[in-house]
Tab-separated table of C-alpha atoms in Angstrom:
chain	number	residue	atom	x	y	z
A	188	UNK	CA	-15.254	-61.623	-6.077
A	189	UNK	CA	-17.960	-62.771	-4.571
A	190	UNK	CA	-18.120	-65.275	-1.755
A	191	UNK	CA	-20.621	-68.326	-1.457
A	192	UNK	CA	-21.048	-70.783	1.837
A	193	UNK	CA	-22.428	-73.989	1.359
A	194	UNK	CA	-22.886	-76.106	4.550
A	195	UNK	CA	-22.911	-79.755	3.128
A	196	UNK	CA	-21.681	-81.264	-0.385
A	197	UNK	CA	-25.067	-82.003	-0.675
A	198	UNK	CA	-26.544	-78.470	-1.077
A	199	UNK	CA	-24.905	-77.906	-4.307
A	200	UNK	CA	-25.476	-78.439	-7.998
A	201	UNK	CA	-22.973	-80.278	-9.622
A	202	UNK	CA	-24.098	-79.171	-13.439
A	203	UNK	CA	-22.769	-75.337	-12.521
A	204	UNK	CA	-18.922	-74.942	-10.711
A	205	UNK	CA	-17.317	-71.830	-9.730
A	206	UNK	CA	-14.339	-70.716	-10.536
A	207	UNK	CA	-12.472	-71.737	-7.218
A	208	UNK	CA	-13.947	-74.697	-5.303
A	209	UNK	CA	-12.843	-74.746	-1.481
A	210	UNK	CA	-13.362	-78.202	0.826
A	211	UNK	CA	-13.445	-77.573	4.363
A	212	UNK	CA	-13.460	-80.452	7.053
A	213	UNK	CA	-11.736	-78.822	10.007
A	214	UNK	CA	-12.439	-82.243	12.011
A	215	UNK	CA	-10.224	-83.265	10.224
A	216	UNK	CA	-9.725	-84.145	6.674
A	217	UNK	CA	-8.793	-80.628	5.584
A	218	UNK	CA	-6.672	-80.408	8.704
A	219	UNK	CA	-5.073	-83.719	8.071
A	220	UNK	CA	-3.677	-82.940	4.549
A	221	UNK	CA	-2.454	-79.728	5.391
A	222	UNK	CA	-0.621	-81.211	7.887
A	223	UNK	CA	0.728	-84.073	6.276
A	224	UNK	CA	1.813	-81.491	3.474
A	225	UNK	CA	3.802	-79.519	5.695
A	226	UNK	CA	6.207	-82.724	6.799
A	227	UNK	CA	6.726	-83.115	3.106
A	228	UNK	CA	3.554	-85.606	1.872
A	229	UNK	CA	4.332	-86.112	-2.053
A	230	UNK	CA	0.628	-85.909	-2.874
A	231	UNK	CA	-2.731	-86.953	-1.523
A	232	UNK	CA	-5.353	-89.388	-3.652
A	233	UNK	CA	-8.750	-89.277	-2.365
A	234	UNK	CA	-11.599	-91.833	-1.990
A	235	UNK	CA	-14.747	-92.061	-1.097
A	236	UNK	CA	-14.979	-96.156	-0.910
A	237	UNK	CA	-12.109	-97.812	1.126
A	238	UNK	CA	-11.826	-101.014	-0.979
A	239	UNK	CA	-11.046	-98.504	-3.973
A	240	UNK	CA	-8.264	-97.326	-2.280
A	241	UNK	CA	-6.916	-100.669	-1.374
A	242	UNK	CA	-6.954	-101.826	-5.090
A	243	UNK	CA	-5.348	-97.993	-6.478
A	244	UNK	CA	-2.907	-98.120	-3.564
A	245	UNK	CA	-1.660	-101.826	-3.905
A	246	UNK	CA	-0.051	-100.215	-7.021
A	247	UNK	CA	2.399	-98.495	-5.420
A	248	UNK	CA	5.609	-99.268	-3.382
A	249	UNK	CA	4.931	-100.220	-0.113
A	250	UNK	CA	7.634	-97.708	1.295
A	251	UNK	CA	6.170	-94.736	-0.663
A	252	UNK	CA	2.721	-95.109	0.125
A	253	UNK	CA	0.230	-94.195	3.441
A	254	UNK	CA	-3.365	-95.823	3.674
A	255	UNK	CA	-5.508	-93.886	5.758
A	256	UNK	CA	-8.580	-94.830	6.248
A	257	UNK	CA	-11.295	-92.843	8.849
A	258	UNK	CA	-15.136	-93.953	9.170
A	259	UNK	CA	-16.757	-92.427	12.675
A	260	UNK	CA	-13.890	-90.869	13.452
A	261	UNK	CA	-11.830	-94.243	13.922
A	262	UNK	CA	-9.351	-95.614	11.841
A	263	UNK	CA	-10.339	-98.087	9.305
A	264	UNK	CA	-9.137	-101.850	10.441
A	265	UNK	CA	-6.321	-102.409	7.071
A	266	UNK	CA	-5.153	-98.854	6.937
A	267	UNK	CA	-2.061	-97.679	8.809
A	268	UNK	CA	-3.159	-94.159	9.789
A	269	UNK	CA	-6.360	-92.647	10.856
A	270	UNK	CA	-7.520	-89.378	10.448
A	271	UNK	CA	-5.397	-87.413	12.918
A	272	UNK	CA	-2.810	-84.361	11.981
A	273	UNK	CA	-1.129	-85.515	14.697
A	274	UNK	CA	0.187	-88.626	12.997
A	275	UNK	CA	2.401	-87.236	10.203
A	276	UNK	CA	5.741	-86.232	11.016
A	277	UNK	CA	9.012	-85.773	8.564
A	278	UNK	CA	9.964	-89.445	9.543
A	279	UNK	CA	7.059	-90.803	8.750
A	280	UNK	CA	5.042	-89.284	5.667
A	281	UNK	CA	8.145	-87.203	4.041
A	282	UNK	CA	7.954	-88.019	0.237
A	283	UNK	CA	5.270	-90.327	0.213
A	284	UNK	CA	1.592	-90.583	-1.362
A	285	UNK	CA	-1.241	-90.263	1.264
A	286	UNK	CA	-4.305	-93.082	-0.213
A	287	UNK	CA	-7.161	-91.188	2.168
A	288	UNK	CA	-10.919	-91.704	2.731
A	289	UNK	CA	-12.444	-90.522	5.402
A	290	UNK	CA	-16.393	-90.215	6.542
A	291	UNK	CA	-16.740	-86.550	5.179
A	292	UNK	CA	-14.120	-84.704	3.865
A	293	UNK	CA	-12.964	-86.837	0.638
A	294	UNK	CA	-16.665	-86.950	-0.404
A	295	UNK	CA	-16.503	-83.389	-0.768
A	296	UNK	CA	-14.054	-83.268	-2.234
A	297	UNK	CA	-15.277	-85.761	-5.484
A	298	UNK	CA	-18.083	-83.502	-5.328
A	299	UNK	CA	-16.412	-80.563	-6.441
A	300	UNK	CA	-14.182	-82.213	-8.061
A	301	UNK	CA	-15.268	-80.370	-11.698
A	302	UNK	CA	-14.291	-76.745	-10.698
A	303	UNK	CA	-11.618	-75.041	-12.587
A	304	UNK	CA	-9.764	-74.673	-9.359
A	305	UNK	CA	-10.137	-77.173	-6.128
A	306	UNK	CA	-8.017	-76.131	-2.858
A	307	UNK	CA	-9.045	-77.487	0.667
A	308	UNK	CA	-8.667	-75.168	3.720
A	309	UNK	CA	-8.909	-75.515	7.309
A	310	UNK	CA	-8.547	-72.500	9.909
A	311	UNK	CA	-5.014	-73.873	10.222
A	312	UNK	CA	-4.449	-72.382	6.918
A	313	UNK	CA	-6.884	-69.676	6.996
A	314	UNK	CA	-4.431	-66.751	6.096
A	315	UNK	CA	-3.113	-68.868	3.129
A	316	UNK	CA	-6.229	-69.291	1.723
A	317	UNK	CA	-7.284	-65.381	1.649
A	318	UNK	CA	-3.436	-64.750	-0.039
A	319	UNK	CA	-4.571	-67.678	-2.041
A	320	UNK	CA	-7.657	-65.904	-3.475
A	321	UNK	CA	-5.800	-62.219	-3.405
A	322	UNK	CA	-3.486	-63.579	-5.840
A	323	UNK	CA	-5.986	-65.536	-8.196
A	324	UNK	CA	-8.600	-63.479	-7.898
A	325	UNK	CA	-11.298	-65.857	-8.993
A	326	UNK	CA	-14.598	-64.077	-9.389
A	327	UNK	CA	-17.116	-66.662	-7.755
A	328	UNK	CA	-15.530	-68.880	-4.591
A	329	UNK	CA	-17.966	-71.710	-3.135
A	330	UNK	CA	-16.702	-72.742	0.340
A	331	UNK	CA	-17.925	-76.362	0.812
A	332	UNK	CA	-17.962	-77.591	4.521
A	333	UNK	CA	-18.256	-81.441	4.812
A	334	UNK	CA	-20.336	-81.497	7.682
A	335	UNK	CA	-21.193	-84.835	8.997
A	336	UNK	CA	-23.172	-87.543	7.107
A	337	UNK	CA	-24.844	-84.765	5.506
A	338	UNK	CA	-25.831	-82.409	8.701
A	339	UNK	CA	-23.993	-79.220	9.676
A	340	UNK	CA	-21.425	-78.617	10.941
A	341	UNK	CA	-19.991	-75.671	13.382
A	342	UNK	CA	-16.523	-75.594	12.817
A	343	UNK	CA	-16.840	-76.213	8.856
A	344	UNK	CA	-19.079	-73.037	8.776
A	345	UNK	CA	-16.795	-70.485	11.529
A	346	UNK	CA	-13.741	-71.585	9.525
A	347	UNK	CA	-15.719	-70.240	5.832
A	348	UNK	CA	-16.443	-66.885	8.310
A	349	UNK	CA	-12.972	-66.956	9.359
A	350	UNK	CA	-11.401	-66.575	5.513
A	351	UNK	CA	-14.472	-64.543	4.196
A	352	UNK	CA	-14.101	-62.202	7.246
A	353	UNK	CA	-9.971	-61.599	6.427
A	354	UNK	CA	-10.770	-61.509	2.834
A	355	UNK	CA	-13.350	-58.639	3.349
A	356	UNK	CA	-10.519	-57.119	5.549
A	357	UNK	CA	-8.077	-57.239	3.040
A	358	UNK	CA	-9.920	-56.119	0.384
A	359	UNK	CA	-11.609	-52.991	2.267
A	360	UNK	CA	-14.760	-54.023	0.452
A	361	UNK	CA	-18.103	-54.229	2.994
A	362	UNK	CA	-19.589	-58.024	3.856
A	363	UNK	CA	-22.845	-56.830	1.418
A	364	UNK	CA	-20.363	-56.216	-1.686
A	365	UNK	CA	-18.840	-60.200	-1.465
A	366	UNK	CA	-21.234	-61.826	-0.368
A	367	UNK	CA	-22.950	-64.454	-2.785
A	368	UNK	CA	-25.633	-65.867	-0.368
A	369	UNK	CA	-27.276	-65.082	3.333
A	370	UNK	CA	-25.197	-68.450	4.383
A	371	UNK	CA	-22.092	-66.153	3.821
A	372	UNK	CA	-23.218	-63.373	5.984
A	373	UNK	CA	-24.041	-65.986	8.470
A	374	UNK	CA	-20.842	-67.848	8.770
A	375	UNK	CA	-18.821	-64.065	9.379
A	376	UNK	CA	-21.081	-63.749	12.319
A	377	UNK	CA	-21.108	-67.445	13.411
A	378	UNK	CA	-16.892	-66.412	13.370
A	379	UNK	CA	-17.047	-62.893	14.831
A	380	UNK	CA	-19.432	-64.300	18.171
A	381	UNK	CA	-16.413	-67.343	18.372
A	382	UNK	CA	-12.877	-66.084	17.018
A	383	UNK	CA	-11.693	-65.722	20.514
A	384	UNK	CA	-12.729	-69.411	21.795
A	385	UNK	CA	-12.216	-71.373	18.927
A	386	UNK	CA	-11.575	-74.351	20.910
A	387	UNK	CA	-14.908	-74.104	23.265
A	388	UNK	CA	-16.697	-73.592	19.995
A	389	UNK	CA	-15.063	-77.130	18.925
A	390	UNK	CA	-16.276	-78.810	22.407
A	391	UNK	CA	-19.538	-77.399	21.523
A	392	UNK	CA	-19.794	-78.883	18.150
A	393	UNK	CA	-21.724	-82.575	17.906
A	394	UNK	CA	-18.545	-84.217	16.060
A	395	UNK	CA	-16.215	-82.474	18.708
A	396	UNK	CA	-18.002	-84.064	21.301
A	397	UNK	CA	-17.996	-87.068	19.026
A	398	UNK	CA	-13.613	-86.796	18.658
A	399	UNK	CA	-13.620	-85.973	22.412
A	400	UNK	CA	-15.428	-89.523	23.541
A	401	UNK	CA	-12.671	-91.400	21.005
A	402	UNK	CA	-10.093	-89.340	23.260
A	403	UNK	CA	-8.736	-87.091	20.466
A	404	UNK	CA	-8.730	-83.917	23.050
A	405	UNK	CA	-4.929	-83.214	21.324
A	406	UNK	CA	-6.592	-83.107	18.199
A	407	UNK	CA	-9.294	-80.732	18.441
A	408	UNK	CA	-7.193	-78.491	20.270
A	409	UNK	CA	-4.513	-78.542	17.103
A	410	UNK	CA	-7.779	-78.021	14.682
A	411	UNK	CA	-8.842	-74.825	16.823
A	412	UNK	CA	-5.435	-72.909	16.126
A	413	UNK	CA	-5.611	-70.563	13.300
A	414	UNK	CA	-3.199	-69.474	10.583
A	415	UNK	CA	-0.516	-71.878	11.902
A	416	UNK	CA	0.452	-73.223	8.319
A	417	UNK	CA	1.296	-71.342	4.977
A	418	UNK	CA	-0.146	-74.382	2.816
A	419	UNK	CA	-2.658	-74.656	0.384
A	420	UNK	CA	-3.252	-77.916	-0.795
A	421	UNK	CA	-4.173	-77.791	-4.827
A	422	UNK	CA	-6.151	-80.421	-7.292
A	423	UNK	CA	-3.748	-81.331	-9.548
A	424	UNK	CA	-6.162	-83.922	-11.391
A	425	UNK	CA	-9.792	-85.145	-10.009
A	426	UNK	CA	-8.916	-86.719	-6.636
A	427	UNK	CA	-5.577	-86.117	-6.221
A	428	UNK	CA	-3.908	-82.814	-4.304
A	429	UNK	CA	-0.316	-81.608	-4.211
A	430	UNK	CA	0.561	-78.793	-1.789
C-alpha cells in the first residue's frame, strides 16, 4: 500500500484516481458527516453551488430532509443548519438526508469524486479509517485535505499523519516502505511534533482562529478529539455518502 498526501483538491490530477480516495476537512465538513452519521443521518448529498442544492433538495419531503449550507464558516441565510457537528442529534437528523455545501470540504469531495473508492475521514474517525484500509487493502490511498480556498491547511495535513502514522503501526512496515510522496513523510512528522496538543495545534491553525472569532470554541475542541467514532462515511454514487 502505499500512502499519498495531497494538501488541496487542487494539487491533483483528475485524469489518474487511486484506488481509495480519502476527503479530509477536519474544520469541519468531514467532522460534520461523521457526526451526523453517528445520530442515524440516512445519507449525505453534496454540493458545491448552494442554489443546486436548493433545486435537488426541494424534491424531497420536507420532514426527511436537512439543508446545510456553510460559506466562511457561517451558515448560509435559507439553510437550516450550518456546518457544526454539534448540531445533529438523534432528534433531529435520525433518518433523514443531509443536502450539504460547505466552503471546502464538498468541493473535494466532487473532485475525487471518480475513484473506485471515496471515504471522508476526520481524526474523529482516525482508527476507523486505518481498519478501513486494513480490511480493503487498496494498493494506492490519496488523502485529500480541503484546506481553505485553496491554501493549506494544519489540521487537514496532522489528521493524514495521524492515519498514515497508525497504519504504519499496524502494519509493522517503516514510513520509507508506504510512503508515496515527501508530503506523506511530512504530515507523520507535522502529527508526531502535535499528537499530544491537538487542540493548541487547532488554535494555531488560520481557519481555527477563523472558527474561534465566529465563537465556535465547542467546536474545535470536538474536532481535536481523536478516534471518538467507529464511522466511515462511503460514496455510494458521485456526491452522495452513506455511513
Amino acid at each position: 500500500m502505499k500512502l499519498f498526501v495531497y494538501h488541496t483538491p487542487e494539487e491533483i490530477t483528475t485524469h489518474q484516481m487511486p484506488d481509495c480516495a480519502i476527503a479530509i476537512d477536519v474544520l469541519r465538513a468531514t467532522t460534520t458527516m461523521a457526526a451526523a452519521f453517528n445520530v442515524g443521518a440516512e445519507a449525505i448529498q453534496v454540493f458545491s453551488d448552494i442554489d443546486h442544492l436548493m433545486q435537488v433538495s426541494e424534491q424531497w419531503p420536507a420532514d426527511k430532509r436537512i439543508r446545510a449550507g456553510e460559506r466562511g464558516g457561517a451558515r448560509v441565510e435559507g439553510c437550516d443548519l450550518g456546518n457544526s457537528p454539534l448540531d445533529h442529534s438523534i432528534e433531529h437528523t435520525q433518518g433523514r438526508r443531509l443536502f450539504m455545501s460547505t466552503t471546502n470540504g464538498t468541493r473535494c469531495l466532487q473532485r475525487i469524486q471518480k475513484a473506485p473508492t471515496v471515504i471522508t475521514a476526520a481524526l474523529i474517525t482516525r482508527q476507523a479509517v486505518v481498519k478501513f484500509l486494513l480490511d480493503q487493502k487498496p494498493e494506492t490511498v490519496w488523502m485529500v485535505g480541503s484546506g481553505w480556498e485553496g491554501t493549506y491547511s494544519l489540521e487537514d495535513t496532522v489528521c493524514a499523519g495521524a492515519i498514515a502514522y497508525s497504519l504504519n503501526h499496524e502494519m509493522g512496515l517503516t514510513l520509507k516502505e508506504i510512503a508515496g510522496n515527501d508530503a506523506l513523510i511530512a504530515a507523520v512528522t507535522l502529527y508526531l511534533h502535535w499528537q499530544d496538543k491537538l487542540l493548541e495545534l487547532m488554535r494555531h491553525a488560520s481557519h481555527g482562529q477563523r472558527l474561534l472569532g465566529l465563537n465556535n470554541d465547542e467546536d474545535l475542541a470536538y474536532c481535536a478529539q481523536l478516534d471518538r467514532l467507529d464511522i466511515v462515511p462511503i460514496q455510494k454514487e458521485p456526491g452522495i455518502l452513506v455511513a
